[in-house]
Tab-separated table of C-alpha atoms in Angstrom:
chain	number	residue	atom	x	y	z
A	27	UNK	CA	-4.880	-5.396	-8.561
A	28	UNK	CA	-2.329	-2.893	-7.262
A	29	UNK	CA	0.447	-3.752	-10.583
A	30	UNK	CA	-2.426	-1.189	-12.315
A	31	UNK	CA	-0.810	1.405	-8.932
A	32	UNK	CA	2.473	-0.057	-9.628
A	33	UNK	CA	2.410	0.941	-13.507
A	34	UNK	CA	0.896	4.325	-12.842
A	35	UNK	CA	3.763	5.408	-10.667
A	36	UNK	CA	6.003	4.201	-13.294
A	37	UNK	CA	4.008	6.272	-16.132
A	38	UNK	CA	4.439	9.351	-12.929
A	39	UNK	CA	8.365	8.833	-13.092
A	40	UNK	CA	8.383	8.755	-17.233
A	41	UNK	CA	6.404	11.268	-17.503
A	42	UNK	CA	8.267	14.064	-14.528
A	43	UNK	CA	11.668	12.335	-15.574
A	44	UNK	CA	11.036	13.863	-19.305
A	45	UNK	CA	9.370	17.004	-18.609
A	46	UNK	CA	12.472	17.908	-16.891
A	47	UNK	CA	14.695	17.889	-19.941
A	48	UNK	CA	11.971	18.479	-22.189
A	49	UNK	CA	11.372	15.280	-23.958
A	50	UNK	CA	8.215	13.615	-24.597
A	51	UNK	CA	9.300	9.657	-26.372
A	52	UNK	CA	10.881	7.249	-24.581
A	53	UNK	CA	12.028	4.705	-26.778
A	54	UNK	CA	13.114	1.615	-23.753
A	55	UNK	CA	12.705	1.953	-20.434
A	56	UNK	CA	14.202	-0.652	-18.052
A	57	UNK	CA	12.890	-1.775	-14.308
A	58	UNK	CA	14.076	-3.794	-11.628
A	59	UNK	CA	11.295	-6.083	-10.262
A	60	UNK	CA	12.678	-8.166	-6.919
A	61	UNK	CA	11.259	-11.778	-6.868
A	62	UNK	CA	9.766	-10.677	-3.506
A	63	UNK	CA	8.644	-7.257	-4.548
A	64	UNK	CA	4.467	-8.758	-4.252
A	65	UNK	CA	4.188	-7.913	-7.770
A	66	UNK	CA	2.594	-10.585	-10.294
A	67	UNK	CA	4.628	-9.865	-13.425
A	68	UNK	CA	1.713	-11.250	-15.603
A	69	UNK	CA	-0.434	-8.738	-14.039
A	70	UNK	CA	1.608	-5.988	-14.454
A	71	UNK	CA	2.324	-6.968	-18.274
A	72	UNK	CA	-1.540	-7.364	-18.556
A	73	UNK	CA	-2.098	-3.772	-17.205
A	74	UNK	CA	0.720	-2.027	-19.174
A	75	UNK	CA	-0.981	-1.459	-22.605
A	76	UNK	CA	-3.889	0.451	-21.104
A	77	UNK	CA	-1.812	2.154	-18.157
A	78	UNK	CA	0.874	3.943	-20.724
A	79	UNK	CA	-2.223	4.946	-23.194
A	80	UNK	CA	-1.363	8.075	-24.402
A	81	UNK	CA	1.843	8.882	-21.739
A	82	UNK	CA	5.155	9.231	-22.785
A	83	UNK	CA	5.555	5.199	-22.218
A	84	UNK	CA	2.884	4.526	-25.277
A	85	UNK	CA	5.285	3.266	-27.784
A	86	UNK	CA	8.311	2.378	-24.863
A	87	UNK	CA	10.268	-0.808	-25.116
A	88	UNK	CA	10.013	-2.432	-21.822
A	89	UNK	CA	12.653	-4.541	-20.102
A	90	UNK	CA	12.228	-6.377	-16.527
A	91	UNK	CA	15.355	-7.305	-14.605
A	92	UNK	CA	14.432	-9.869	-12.559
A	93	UNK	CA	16.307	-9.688	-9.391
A	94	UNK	CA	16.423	-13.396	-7.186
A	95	UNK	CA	15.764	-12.716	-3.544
A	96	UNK	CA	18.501	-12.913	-0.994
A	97	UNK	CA	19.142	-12.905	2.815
A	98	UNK	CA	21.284	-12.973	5.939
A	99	UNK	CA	20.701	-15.501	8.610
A	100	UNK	CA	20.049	-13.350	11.752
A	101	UNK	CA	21.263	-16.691	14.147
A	102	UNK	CA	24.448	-17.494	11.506
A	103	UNK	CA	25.328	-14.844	9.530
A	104	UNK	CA	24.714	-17.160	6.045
A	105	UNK	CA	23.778	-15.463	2.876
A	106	UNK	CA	21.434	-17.634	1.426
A	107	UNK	CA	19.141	-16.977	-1.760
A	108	UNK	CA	15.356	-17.838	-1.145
A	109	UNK	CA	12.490	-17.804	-3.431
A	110	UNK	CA	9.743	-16.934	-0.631
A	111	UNK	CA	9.583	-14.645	1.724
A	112	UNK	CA	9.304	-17.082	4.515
A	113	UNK	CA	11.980	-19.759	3.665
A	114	UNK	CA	14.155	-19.820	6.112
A	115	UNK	CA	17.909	-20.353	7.002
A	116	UNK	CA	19.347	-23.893	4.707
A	117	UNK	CA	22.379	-23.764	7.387
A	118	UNK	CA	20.524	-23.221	10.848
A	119	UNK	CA	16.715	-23.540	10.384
A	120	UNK	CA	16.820	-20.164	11.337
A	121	UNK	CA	13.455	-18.131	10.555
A	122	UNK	CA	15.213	-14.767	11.347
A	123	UNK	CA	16.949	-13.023	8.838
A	124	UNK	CA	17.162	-9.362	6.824
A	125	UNK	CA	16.189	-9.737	3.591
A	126	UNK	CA	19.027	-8.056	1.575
A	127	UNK	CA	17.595	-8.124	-1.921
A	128	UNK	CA	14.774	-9.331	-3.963
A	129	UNK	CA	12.453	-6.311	-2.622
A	130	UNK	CA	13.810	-4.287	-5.210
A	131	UNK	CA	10.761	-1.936	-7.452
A	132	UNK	CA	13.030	0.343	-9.349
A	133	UNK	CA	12.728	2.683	-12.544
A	134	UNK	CA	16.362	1.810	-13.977
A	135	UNK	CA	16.585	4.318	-17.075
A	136	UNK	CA	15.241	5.517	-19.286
A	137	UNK	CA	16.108	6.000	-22.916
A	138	UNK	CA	14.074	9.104	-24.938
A	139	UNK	CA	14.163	10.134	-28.262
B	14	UNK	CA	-6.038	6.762	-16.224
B	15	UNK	CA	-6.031	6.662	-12.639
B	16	UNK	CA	-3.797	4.589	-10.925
B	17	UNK	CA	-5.373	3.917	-7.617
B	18	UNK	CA	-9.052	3.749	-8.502
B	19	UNK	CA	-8.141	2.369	-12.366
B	20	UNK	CA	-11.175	4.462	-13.746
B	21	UNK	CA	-10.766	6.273	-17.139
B	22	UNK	CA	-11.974	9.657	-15.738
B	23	UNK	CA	-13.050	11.405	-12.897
B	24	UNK	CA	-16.740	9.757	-12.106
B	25	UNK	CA	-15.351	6.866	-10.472
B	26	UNK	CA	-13.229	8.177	-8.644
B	27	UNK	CA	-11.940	8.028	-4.578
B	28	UNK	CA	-14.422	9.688	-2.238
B	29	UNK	CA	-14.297	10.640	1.276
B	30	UNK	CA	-17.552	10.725	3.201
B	31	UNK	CA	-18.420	11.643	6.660
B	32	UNK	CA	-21.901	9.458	7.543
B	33	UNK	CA	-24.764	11.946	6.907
B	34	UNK	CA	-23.093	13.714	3.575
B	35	UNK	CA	-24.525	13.249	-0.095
B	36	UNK	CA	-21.244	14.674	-1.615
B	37	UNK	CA	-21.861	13.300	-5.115
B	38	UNK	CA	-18.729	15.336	-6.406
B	39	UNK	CA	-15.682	13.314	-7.511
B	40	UNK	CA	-13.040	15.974	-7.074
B	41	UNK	CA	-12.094	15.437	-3.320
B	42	UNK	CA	-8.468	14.164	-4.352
B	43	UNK	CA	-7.783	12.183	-7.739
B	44	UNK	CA	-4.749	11.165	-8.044
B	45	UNK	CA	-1.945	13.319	-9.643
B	46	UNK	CA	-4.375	13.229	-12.573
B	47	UNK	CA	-2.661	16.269	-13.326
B	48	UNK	CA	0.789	14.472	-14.282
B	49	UNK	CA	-0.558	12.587	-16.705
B	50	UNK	CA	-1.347	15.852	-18.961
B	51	UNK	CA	0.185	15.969	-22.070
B	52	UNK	CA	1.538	19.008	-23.499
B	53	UNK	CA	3.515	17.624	-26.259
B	54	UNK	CA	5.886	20.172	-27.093
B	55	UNK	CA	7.182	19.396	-30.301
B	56	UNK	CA	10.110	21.757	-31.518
B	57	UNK	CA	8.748	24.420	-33.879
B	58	UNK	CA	11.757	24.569	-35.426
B	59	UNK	CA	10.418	28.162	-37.285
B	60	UNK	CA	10.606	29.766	-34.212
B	61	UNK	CA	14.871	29.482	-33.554
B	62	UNK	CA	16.414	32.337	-34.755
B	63	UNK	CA	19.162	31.718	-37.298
B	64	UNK	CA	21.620	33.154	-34.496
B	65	UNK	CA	20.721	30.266	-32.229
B	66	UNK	CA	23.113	27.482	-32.402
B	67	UNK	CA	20.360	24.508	-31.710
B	68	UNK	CA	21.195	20.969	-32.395
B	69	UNK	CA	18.735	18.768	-33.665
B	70	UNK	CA	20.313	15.330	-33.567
B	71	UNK	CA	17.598	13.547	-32.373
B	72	UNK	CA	19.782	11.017	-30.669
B	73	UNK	CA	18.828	8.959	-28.104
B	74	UNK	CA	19.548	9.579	-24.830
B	75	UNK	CA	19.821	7.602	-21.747
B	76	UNK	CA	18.724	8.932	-18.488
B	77	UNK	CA	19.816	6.987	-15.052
B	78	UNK	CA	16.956	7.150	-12.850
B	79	UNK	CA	17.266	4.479	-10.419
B	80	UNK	CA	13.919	5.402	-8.516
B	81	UNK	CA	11.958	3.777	-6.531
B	82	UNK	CA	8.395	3.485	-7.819
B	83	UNK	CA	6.445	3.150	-4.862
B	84	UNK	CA	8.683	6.569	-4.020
B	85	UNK	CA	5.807	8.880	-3.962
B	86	UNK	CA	3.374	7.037	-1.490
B	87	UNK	CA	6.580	6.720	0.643
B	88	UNK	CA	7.123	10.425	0.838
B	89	UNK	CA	3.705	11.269	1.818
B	90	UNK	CA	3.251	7.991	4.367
B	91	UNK	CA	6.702	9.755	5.985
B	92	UNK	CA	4.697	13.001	5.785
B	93	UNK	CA	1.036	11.304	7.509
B	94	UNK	CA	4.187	9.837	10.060
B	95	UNK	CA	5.310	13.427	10.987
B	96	UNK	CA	2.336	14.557	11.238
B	97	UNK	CA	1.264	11.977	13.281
B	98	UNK	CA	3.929	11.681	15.748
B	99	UNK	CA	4.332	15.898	16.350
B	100	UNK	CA	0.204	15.574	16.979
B	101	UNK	CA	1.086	12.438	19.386
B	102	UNK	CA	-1.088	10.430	17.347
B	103	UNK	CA	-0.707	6.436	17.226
B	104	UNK	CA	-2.151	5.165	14.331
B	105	UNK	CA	-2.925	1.714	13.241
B	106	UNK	CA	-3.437	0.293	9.904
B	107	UNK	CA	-5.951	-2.970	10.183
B	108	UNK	CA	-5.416	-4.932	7.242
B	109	UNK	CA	-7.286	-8.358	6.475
B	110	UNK	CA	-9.232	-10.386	3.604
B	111	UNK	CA	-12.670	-9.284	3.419
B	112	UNK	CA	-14.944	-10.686	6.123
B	113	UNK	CA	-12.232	-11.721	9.016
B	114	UNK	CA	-14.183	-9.108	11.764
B	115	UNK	CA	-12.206	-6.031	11.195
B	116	UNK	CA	-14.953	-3.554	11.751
B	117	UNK	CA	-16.559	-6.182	14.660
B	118	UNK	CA	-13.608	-5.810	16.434
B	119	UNK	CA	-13.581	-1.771	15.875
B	120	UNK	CA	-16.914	-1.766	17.180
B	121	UNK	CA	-15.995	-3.631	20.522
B	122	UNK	CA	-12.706	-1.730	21.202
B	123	UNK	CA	-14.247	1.389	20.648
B	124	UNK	CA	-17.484	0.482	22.983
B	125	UNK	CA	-15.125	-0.424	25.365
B	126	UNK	CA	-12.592	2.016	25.595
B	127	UNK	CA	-14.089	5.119	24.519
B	128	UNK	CA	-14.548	6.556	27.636
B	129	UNK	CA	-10.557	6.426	28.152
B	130	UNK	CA	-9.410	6.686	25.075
B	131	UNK	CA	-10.395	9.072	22.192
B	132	UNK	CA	-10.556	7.639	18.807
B	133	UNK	CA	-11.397	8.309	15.154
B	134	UNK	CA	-11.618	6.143	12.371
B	135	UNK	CA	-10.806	6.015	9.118
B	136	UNK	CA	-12.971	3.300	7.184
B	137	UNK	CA	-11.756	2.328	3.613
B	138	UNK	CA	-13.835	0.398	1.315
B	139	UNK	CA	-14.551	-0.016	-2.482
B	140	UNK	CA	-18.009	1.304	-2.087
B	141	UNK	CA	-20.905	2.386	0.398
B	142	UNK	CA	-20.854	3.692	4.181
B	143	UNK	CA	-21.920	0.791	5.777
B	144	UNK	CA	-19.092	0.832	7.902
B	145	UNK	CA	-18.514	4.053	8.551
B	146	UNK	CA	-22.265	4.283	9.869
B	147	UNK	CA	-21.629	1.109	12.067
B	148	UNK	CA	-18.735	3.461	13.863
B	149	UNK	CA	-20.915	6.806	13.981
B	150	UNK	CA	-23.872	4.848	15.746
B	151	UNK	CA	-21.335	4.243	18.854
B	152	UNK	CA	-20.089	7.986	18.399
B	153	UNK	CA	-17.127	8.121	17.156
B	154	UNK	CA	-15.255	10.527	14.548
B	155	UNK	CA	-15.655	8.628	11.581
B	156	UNK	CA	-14.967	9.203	8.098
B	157	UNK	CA	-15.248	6.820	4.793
B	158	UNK	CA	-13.215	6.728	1.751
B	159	UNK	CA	-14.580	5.066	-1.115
B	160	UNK	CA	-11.671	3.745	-3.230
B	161	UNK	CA	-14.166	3.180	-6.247
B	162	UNK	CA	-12.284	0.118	-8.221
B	163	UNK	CA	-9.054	0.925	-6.062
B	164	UNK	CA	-8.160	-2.131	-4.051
B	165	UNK	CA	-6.525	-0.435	-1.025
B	166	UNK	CA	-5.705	2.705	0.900
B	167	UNK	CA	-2.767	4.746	-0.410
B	168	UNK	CA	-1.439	7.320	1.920
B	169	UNK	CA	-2.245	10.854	-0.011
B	170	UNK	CA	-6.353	9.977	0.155
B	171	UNK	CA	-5.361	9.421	3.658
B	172	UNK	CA	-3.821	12.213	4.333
B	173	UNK	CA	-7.389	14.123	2.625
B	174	UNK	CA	-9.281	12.155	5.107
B	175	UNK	CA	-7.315	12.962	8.313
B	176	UNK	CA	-7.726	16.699	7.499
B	177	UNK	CA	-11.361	16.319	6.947
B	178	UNK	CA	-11.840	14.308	10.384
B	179	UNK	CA	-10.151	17.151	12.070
B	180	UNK	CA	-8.135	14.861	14.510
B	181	UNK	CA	-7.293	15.846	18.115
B	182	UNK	CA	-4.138	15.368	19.726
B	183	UNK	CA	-3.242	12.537	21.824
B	184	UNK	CA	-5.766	10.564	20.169
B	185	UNK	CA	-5.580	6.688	18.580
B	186	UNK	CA	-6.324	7.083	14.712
B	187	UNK	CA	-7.778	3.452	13.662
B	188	UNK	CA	-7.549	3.224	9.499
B	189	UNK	CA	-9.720	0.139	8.642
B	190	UNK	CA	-8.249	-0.845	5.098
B	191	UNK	CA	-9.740	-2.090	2.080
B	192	UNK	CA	-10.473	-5.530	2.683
B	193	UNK	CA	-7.854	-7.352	0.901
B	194	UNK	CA	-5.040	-9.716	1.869
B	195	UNK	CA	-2.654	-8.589	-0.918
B	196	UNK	CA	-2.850	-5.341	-2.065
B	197	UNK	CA	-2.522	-2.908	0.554
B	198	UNK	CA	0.850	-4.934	1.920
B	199	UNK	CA	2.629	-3.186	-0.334
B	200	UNK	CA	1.416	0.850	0.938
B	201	UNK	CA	2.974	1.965	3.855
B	202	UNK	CA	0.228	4.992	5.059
B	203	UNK	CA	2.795	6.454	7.706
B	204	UNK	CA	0.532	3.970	10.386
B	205	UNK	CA	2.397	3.664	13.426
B	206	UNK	CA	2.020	-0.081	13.999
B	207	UNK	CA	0.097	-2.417	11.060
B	208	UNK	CA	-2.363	-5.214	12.456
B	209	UNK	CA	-2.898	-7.833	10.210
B	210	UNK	CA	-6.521	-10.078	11.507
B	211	UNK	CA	-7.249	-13.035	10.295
B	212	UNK	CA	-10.028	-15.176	11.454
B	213	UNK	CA	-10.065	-18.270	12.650
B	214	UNK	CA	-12.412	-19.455	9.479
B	215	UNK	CA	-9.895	-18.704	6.832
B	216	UNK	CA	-8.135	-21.881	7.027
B	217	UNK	CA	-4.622	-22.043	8.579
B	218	UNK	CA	-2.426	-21.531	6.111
B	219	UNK	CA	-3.192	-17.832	4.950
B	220	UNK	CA	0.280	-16.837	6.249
B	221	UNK	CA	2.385	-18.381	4.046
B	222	UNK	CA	-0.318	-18.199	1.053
B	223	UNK	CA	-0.271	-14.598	1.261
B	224	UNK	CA	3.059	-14.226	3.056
B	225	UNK	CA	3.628	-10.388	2.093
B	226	UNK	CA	1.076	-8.788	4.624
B	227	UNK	CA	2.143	-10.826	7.904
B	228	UNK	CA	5.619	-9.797	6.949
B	229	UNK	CA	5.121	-6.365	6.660
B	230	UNK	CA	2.609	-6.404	10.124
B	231	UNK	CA	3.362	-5.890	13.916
B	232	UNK	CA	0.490	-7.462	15.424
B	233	UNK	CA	-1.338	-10.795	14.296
B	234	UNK	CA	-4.892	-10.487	15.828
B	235	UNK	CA	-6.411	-13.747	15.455
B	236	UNK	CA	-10.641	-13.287	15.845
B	237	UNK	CA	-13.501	-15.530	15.559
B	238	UNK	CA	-11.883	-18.334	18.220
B	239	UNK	CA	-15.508	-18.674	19.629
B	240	UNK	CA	-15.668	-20.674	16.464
B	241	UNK	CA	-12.840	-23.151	17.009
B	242	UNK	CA	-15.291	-26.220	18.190
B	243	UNK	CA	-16.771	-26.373	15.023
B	244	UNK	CA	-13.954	-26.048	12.549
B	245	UNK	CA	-10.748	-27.921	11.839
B	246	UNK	CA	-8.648	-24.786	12.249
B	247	UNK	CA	-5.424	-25.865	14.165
B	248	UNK	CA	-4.582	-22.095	15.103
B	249	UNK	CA	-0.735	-23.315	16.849
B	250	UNK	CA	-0.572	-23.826	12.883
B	251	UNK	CA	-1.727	-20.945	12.162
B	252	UNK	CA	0.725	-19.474	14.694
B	253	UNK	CA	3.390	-21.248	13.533
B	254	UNK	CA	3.543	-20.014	9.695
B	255	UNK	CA	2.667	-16.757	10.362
B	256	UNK	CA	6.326	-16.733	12.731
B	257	UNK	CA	7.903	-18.486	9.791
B	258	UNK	CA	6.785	-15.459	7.466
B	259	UNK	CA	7.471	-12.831	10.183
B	260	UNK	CA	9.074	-14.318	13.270
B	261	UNK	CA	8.483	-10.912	15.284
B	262	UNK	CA	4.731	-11.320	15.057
B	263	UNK	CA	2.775	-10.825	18.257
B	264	UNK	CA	-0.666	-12.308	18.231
B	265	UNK	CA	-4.116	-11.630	20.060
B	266	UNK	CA	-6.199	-14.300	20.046
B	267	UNK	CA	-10.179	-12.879	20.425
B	268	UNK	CA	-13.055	-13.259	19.340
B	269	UNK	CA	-15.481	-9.721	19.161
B	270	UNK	CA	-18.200	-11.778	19.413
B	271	UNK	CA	-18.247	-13.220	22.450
B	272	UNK	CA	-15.276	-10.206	23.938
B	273	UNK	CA	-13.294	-13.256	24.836
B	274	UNK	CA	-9.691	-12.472	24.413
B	275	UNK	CA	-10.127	-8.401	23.855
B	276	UNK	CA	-8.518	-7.458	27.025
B	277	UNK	CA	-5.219	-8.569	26.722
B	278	UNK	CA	-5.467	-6.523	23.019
B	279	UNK	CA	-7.006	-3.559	25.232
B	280	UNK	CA	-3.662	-3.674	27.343
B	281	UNK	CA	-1.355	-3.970	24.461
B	282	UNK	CA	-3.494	-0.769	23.122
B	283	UNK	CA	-3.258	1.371	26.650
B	284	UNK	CA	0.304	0.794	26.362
B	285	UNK	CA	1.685	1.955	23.195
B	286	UNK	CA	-0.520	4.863	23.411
C-alpha cells in the first residue's frame, strides 16, 4: 500500500516545513491529489490516523482538492478532460496525448498554530 | 512510523543482503526515521528577558508550500541518475505482479550474455534471498534488499545497495522490483529505462486494469508465450491496451523458458548499452 509512503512524505514536509519557523501544531493542512495521481483516496484516509501519530499532523484538519485529469491530443491539439489514464482523444481517437493535469501530489499549505 | 516498510520501529525494517551474510542488524538505512523526532519546543516564556519585545499572539499562520510529496524520492532517483550516467551505467528497473518470470528471465539474460556484458543485480523483495541466491549461483554481483512490509523499491535503499555492490563502470545495473503491479509505478529510482513484464497467464487486460505502470514503462516484455496453446490469452489484445495506456510501448515477446524470443530483447539490450 504505498498511500502509507505517500502520507509519510507528507508527515516529512509538516514536520521540516515547521521546524523551520519553529512551530510544532498545524491546525489544517490542505493537498492536491490529481485523479490520476495512482493514489486510492480511501487508502490514504485509512492510513492517516496511524501515519500522523504523534507528528505535528496529529490533531491537523485535512482537506483534499481533488483535481480532474486533463490532456492535449498529440494528433489534434484538443484539450479534453479524461478520467483514466488511457482514454483517449473524444475528437480524433487519438491515443497520444500529454497529460497536462490530474498527476498533481502536492502539499498546498499549511496552517500552524 | 516508517513510511516505506510501515513498521512501528526499527526490527522490521529494510535490509540489504549480499547471499552468504547473516546481517541480523536493522540499521542499514531506515528511513529518515530521524525526521520524525519530536522535540517539542514549547516557549518557556520565563526565560525572555523583560527587554525582549516577544509577541505571543498565537495566531494562526498560513504557510504556502506547494511541494511535491513524492519530492524527496525524486531528488535522490535524480541523484542514483547522475551517478549512474557519469559511471556509464544503464540501469533498468523490472517491474511486474508477482510471479510473471522476472527473475527467470534475469537468469537467462544473464547466462547468456555474461560473457559480453557485465552485470549486477539488485533483487528487491518483501522477505528472504531466494532470489538473490538464484543470481549468485550463475555468478553475478548480486545484492538483496528486503523491504520488510514495504511494497516496493524507493530510490534512497537503492542508492545503499549500489554502494554496497560496489558497481563497475560501463556495466548494466538490473534492479528486480518488488513484485507488485501498483506500487512501485509511482517511484522513479533514477533507472535509465523501466521494463514492465507481464506474462502471458495474467489475462489480457492487465494494462488497462493497472494502467499506471505501462504508462510510466519503456519496454513491455511479454514472457511465458510457450504457454499460449493452452490458454485463451489473445496477446494482439494484450498489445493493443497496453498502446492505449502508453502508445510508445515497445514489446518483447519471450518466453525464458523455452529462450524463444530472448534474442531480439538481447539486441535491444547490446544497443542501448
Amino acid at each position: 500500500m504505498h498511500e502509507l509512503s505517500i502520507v509519510m512524505g507528507i508527515v516529512k514536509i509538516a514536520e521540516d516545513e515547521t521546524a523551520k519557523i519553529k512551530e510544532n501544531t498545524v491546525a489544517k493542512i490542505e493537498l492536491e491529489i490529481g485523479q490520476l495521481a495512482g493514489v486510492e483516496l480511501d487508502a490514504l484516509n485509512f492510513v492517516w490516523e496511524s501515519a500522523v501519530k504523534d507528528s505535528v499532523l496529529e490533531h491537523a484538519l485535512k482537506t483534499i482538492i481533488e483535481i480532474p485529469g486533463k490532456a492535449i491530443c498529440a494528433d489534434c491539439n484538443r484539450e479534453f478532460y479524461l478520467n483514466n489514464i488511457f482514454d483517449s482523444c473524444p475528437n480524433c481517437n487519438s491515443n497520444f496525448k500529454g497529460i497536462i493535469q490530474g498527476k498533481e501530489l502536492r502539499v498546498k499549505s499549511l496552517e500552524v498554530i | 512510523m516508517c513510511g516505506t516498510c510501515g513498521c512501528g520501529s526499527d526490527t522490521n525494517g529494510p535490509t540489504i543482503l549480499k547471499p552468504g551474510e547473516h546481517n541480523h542488524s536493522h540499521d542499514v538505512l531506515h528511513h529518515n526515521h530521524d525526521s520524525h523526532t519530536h522535540t517539542h519546543e514549547h516557549h518557556t516564556h520565563e526565560e525572555h528577558t523583560h527587554t525582549h519585545n516577544h509577541s505571543h499572539d498565537h495566531k494562526h499562520k498560513v504557510l504556502e508550500i506547494e511541494q511535491d510529496i513524492l519530492q524527496n524520492n525524486q531528488v535522490l532517483a535524480a541523484r542514483n541518475r547522475g551517478y549512474f550516467e557519469a559511471k556509464n551505467i544503464f540501469t533498468l528497473n523490472l517491474v511486474s505482479s508477482p510471479g510473471s518470470g522476472k527473475t527467470s528471465i534475469l537468469e537467462r539474460t544473464l547466462s547468456d550474455l555474461k560473457e559480453t556484458i557485465p552485470f549486477y543485480v539488485i533483487e528487491g523483495d518483501q522477505q528472504t534471498l531466494n532470489d538473490a541466491n538464484r543470481i549468485d549461483a550463475i555468478k553475478i554481483p548480486v545484492i538483496q534488499i528486503n523491504t520488510g512490509k514495504g511494497c516496493h523499491l524507493e530510490s534512497d535503499i537503492v542508492y545503499e545497495a549500489v554502494k554496497k555492490l560496489e558497481i563497475k563502470n560501463n556495466s548494466i545495473l538490473m534492479i528486480e522490483n518488488v513484485g507488485n503491479l501498483v506500487c512501485p509505478s509511482m517511484f522513479d529510482l533514477g533507472e535509465s529505462k523501466r521494463i514492465v513484464i507481464i506474462s502471458t497467464t495474467e489475462g489480457d487486460d492487465k494494462p488497462i486494469k493497472y494502467p499506471d505502470m505501462f504508462y510510466t514503462s519503456d519496454i513491455c516484455i511479454i514472457n511465458k508465450i510457450d504457454l499460449l496453446p493452452y490458454l485463451n490469452t489473445d496477446i494482439e489484445k494484450l498489445k493493443s491496451y497496453a498502446l492505449q495506456v502508453n502508445p510508445k510501448l515497445q514489446f518483447f515477446e519471450v518466453s525464458a523458458t523455452t529462450g524463444e524470443g530472448m534474442e531480439a530483447w538481447y539486441g535491444w539490450l547490446k544497443e542501448n548499452i
